[in-house]
PDB file of C-alpha atoms and ligand atoms in Angstrom:
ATOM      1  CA  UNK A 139     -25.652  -3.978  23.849  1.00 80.00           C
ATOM      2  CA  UNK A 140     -22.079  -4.762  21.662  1.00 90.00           C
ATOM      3  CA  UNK A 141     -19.662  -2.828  22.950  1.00 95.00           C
ATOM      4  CA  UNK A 142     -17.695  -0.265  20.399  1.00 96.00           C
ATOM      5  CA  UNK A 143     -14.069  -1.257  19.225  1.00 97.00           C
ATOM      6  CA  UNK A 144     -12.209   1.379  18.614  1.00 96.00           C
ATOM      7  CA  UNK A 145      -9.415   0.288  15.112  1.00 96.00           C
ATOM      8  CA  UNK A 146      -6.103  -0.493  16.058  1.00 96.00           C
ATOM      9  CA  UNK A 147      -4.726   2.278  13.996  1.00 96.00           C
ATOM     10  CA  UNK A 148      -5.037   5.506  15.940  1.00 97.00           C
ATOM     11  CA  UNK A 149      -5.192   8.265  13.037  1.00 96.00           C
ATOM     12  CA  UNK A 150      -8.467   6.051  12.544  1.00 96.00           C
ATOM     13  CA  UNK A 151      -9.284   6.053  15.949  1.00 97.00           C
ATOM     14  CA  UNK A 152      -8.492   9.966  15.965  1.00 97.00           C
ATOM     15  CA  UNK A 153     -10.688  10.071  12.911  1.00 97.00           C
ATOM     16  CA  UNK A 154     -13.789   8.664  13.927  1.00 98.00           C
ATOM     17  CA  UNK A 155     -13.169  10.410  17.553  1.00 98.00           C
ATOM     18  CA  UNK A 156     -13.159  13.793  16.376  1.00 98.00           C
ATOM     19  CA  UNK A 157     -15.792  13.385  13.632  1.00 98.00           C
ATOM     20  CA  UNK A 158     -18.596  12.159  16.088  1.00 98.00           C
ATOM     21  CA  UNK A 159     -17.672  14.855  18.908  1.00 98.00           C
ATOM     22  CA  UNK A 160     -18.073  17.399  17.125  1.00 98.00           C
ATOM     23  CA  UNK A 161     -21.627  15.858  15.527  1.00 98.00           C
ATOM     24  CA  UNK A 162     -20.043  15.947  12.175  1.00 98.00           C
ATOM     25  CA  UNK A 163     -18.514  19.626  12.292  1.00 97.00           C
ATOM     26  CA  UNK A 164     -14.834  18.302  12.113  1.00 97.00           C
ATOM     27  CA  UNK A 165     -13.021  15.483  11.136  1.00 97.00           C
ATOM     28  CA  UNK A 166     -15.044  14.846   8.060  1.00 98.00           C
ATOM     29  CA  UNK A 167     -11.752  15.514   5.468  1.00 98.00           C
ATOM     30  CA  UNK A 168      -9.005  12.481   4.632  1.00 96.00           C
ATOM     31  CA  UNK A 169      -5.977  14.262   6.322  1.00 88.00           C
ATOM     32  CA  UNK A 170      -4.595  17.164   4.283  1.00 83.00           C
ATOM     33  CA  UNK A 171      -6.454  16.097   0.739  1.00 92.00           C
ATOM     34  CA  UNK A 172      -9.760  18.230   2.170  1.00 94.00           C
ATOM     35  CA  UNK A 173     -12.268  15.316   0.474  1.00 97.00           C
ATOM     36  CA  UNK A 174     -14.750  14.083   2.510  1.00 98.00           C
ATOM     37  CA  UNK A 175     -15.019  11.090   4.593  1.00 98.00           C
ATOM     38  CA  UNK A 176     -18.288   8.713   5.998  1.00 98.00           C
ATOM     39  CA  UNK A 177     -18.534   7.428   8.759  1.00 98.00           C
ATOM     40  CA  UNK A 178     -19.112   3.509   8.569  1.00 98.00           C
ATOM     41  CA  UNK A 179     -20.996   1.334  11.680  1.00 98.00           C
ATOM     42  CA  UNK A 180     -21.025  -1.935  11.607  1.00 98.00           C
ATOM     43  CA  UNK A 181     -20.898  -5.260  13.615  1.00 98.00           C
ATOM     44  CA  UNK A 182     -17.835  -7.707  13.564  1.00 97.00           C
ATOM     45  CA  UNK A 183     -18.484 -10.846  12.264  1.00 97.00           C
ATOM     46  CA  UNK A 184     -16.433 -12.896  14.552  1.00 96.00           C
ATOM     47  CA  UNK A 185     -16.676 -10.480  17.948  1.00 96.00           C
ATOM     48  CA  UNK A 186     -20.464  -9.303  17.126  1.00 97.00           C
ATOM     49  CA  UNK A 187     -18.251  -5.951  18.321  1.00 97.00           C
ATOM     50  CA  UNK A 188     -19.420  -2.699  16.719  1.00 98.00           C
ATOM     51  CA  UNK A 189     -16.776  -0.945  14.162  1.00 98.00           C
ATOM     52  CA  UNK A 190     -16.778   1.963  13.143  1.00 98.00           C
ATOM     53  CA  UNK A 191     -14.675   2.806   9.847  1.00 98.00           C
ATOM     54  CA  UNK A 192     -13.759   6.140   8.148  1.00 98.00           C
ATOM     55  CA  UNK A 193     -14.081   6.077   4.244  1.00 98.00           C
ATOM     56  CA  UNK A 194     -14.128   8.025   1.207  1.00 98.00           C
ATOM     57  CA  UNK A 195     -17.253  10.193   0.406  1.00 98.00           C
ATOM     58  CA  UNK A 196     -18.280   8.712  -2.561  1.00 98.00           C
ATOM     59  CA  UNK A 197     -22.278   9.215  -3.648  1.00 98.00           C
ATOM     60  CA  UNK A 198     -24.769   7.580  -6.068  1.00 98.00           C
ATOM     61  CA  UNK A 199     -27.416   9.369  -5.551  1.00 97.00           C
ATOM     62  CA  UNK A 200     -29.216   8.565  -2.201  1.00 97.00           C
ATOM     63  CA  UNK A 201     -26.578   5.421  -2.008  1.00 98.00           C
ATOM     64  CA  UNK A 202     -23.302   5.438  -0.913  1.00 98.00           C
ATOM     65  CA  UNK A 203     -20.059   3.540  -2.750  1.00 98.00           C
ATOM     66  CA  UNK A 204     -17.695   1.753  -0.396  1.00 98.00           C
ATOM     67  CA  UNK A 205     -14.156   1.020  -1.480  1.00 98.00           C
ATOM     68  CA  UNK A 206     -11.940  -1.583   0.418  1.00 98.00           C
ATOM     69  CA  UNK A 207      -8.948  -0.257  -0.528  1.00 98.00           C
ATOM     70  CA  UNK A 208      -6.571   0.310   2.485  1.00 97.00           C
ATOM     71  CA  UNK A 209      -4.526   2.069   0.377  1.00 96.00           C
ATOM     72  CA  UNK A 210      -3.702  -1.003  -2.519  1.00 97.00           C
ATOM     73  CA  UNK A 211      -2.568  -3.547   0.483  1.00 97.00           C
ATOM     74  CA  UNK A 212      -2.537  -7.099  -0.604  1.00 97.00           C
ATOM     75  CA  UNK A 213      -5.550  -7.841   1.402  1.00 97.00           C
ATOM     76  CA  UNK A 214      -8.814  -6.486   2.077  1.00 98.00           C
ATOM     77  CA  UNK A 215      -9.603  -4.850   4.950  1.00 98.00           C
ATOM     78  CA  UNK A 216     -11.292  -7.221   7.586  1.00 97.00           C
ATOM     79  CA  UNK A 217     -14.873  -4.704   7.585  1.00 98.00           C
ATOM     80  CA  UNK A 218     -15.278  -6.485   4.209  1.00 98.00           C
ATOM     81  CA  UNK A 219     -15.989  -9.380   5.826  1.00 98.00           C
ATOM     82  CA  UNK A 220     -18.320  -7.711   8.514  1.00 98.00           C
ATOM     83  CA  UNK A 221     -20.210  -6.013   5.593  1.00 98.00           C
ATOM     84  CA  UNK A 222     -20.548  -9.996   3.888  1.00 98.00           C
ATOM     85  CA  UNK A 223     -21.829 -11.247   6.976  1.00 98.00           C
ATOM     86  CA  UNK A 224     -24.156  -7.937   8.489  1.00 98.00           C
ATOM     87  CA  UNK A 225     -24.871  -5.616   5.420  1.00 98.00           C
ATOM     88  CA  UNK A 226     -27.218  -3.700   8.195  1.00 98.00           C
ATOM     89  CA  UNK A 227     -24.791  -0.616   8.632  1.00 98.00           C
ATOM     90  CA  UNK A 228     -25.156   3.273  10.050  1.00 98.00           C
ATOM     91  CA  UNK A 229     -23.582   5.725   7.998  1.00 98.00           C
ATOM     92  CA  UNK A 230     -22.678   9.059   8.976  1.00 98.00           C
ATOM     93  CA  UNK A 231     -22.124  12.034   6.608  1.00 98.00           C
ATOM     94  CA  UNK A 232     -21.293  14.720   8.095  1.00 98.00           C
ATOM     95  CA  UNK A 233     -24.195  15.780  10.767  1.00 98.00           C
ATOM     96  CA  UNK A 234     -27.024  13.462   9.129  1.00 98.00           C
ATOM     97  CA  UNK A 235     -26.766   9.484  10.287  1.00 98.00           C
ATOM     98  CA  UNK A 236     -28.862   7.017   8.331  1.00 98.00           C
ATOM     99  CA  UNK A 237     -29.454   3.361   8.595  1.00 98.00           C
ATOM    100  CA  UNK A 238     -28.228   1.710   5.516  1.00 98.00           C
ATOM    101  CA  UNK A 239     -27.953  -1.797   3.829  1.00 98.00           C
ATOM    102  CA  UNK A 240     -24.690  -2.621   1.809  1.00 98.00           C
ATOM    103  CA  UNK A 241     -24.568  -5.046  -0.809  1.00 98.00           C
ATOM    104  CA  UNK A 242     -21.371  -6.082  -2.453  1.00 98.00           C
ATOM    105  CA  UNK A 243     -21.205  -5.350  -6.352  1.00 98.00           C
ATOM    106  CA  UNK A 244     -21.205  -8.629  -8.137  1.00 97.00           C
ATOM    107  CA  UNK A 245     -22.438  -7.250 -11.549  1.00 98.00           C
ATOM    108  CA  UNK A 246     -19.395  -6.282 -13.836  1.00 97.00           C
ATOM    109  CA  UNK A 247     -21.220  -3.018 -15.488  1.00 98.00           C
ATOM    110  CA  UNK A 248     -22.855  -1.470 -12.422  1.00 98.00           C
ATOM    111  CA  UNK A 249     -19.049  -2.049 -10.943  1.00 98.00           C
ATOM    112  CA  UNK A 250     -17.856  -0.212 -13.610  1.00 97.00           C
ATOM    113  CA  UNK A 251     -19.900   2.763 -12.728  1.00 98.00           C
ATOM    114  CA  UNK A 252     -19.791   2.934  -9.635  1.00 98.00           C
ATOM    115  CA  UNK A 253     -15.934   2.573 -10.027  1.00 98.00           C
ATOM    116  CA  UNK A 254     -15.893   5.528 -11.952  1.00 98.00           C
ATOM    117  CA  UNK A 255     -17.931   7.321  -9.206  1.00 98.00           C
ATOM    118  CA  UNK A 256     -15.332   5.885  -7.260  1.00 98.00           C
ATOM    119  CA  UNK A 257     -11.951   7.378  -9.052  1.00 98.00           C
ATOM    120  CA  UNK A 258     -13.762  10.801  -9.799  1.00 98.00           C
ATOM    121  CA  UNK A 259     -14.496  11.351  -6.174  1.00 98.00           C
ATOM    122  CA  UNK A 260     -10.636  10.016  -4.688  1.00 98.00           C
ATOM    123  CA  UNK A 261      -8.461   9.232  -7.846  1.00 97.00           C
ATOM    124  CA  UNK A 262      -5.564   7.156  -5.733  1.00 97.00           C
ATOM    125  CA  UNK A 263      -8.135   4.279  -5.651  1.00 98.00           C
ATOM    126  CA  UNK A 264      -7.237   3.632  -9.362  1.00 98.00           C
ATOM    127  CA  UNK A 265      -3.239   3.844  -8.199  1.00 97.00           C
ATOM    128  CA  UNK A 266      -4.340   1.590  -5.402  1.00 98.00           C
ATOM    129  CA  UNK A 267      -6.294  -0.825  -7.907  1.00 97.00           C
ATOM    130  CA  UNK A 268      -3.183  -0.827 -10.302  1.00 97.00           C
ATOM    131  CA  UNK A 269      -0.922  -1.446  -6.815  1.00 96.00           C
ATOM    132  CA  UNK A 270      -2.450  -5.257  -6.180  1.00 97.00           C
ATOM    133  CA  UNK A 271      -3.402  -8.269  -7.533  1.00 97.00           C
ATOM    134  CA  UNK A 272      -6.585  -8.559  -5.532  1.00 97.00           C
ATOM    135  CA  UNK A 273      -9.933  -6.738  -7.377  1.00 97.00           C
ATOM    136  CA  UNK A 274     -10.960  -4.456  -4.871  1.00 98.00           C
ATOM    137  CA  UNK A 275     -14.815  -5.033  -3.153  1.00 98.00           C
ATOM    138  CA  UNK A 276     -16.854  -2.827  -4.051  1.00 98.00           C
ATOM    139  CA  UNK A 277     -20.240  -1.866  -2.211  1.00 98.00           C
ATOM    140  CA  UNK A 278     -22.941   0.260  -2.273  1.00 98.00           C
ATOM    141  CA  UNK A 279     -25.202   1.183   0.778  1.00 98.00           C
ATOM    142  CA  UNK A 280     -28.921   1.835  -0.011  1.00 98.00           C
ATOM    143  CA  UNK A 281     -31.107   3.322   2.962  1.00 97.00           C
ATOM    144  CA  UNK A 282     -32.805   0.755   4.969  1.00 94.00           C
ATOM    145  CA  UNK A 283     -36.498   1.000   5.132  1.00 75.00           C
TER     146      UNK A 283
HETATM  147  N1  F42 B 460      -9.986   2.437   3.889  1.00 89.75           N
HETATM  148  C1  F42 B 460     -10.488   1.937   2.761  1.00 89.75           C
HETATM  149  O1  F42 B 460     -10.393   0.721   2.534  1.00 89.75           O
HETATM  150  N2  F42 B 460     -11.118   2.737   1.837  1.00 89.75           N
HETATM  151  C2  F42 B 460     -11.275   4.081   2.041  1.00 89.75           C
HETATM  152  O2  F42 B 460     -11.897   4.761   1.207  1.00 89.75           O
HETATM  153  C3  F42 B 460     -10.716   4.650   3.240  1.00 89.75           C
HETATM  154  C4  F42 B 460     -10.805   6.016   3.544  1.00 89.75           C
HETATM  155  C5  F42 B 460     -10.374   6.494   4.775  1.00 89.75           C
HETATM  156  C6  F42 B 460     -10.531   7.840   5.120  1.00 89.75           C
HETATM  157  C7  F42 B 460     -10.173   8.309   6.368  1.00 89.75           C
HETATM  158  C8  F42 B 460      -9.618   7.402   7.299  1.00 89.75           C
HETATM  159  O3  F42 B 460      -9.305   7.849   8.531  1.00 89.75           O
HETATM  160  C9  F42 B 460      -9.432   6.081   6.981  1.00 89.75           C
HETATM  161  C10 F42 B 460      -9.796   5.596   5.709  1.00 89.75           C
HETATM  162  N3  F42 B 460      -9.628   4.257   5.369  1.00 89.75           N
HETATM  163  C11 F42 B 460     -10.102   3.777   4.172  1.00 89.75           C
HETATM  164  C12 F42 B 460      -9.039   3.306   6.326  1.00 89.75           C
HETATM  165  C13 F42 B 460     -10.188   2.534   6.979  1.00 89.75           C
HETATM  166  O4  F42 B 460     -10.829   3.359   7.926  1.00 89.75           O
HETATM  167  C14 F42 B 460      -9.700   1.237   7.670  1.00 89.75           C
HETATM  168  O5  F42 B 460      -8.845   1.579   8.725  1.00 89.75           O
HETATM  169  C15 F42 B 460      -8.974   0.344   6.707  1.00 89.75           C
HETATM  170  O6  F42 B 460      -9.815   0.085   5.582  1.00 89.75           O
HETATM  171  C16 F42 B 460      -8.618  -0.978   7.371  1.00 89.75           C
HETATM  172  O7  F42 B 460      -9.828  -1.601   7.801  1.00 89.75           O
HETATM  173  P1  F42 B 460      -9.781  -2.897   8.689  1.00 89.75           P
HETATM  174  O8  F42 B 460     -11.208  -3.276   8.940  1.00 89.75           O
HETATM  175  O9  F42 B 460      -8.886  -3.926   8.076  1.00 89.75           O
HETATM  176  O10 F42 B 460      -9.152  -2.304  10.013  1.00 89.75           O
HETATM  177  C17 F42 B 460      -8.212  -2.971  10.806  1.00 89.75           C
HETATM  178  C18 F42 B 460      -6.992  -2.101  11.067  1.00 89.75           C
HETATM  179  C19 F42 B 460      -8.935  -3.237  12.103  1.00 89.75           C
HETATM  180  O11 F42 B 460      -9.679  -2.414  12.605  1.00 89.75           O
HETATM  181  N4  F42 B 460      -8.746  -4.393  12.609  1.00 89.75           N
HETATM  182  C20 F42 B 460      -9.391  -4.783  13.832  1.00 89.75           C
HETATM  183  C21 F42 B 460      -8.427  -5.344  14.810  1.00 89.75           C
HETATM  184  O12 F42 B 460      -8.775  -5.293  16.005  1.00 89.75           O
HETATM  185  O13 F42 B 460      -7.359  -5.797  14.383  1.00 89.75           O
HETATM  186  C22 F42 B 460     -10.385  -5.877  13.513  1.00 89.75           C
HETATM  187  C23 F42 B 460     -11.670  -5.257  13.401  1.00 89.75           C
HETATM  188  C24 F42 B 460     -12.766  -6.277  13.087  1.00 89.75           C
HETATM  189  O14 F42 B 460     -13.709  -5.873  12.437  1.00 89.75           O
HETATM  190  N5  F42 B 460     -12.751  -7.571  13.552  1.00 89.75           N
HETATM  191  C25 F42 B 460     -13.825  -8.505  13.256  1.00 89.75           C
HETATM  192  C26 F42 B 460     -14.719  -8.712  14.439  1.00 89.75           C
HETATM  193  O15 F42 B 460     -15.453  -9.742  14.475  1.00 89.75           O
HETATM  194  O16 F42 B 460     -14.803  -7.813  15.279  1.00 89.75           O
HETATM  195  C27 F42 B 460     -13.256  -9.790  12.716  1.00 89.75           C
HETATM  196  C28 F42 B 460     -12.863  -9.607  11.300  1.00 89.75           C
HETATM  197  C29 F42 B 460     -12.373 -10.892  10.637  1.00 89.75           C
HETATM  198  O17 F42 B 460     -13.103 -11.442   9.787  1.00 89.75           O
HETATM  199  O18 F42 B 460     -11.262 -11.347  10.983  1.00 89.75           O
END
């Protein structure tokens, strides 16, 4: 069995801490803002370690969008990279955990969309967007079957 990796940062670590304890009863709100936040498991693609990464609620329907912003840094955050090399992740919303594929959004109109999805549900992301030069990855999780 991979053994968990808890992030660096420790308001993450806090994050994911209190949001599994409690079975998805608390910690499920970015700091003071009150909008929700997944849960994200996944493997590291160098380590093979599992991660587990807080992000913005953001829904398609039965799919989830995933938005590597880390706040408009220059570079994207290194789960990217686990998602590109093991799209098999768990997602956690709340009290319900599903097992979910991602798939990074090549296609410039379904981007568009779910970009939109993205900025209704947390509008920073199109401060962070404006912020750096890199195009932020975008994915969307489907339920693994
Ligand atoms: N980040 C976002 O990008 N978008 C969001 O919508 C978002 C919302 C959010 C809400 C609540 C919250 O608490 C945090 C939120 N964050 C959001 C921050 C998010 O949880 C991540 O902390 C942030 O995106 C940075 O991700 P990161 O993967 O770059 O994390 C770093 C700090 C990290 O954990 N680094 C690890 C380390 O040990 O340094 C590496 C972890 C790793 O996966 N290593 C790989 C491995 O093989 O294990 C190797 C990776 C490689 O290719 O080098």
């Amino acid at each position: 069995m991979p053994e968990y990796v808890p992030s660096p940062r420790q308001w993450v670590r806090d994050q994911v801490e209190l949001y599994e304890k409690s079975g998805g009863k608390d910690g499920t709100t970015l700091r003071d803002t009150g909008l929700p936040v997944i849960l994200v498991t996944h493997t590291g693609n160098k380590t093979g370690a599992i991660r587990k990464t807080p992000l913005m609620r953001v829904k398609d329907g039965a799919n989830y969008v995933l938005v590597g912003s880390v706040g408009g840094a220059p570079s994207n955050p290194v789960w990217v990279y686990n998602l590109r090399a093991n799209p098999a992740v768990e997602i956690r919303d709340h009290t319900v955990v599903q097992p979910m594929r991602a798939r990074e959004v090549k296609d410039e109109a379904e981007r568009a969309r779910l970009w939109k999805l993205a900025v209704a549900a947390y509008p920073p992301y199109a401060e962070y967007q404006a912020k750096t030069t890199r195009r932020i990855p975008v994915f969307v999780a489907e339920p693994r079957r």
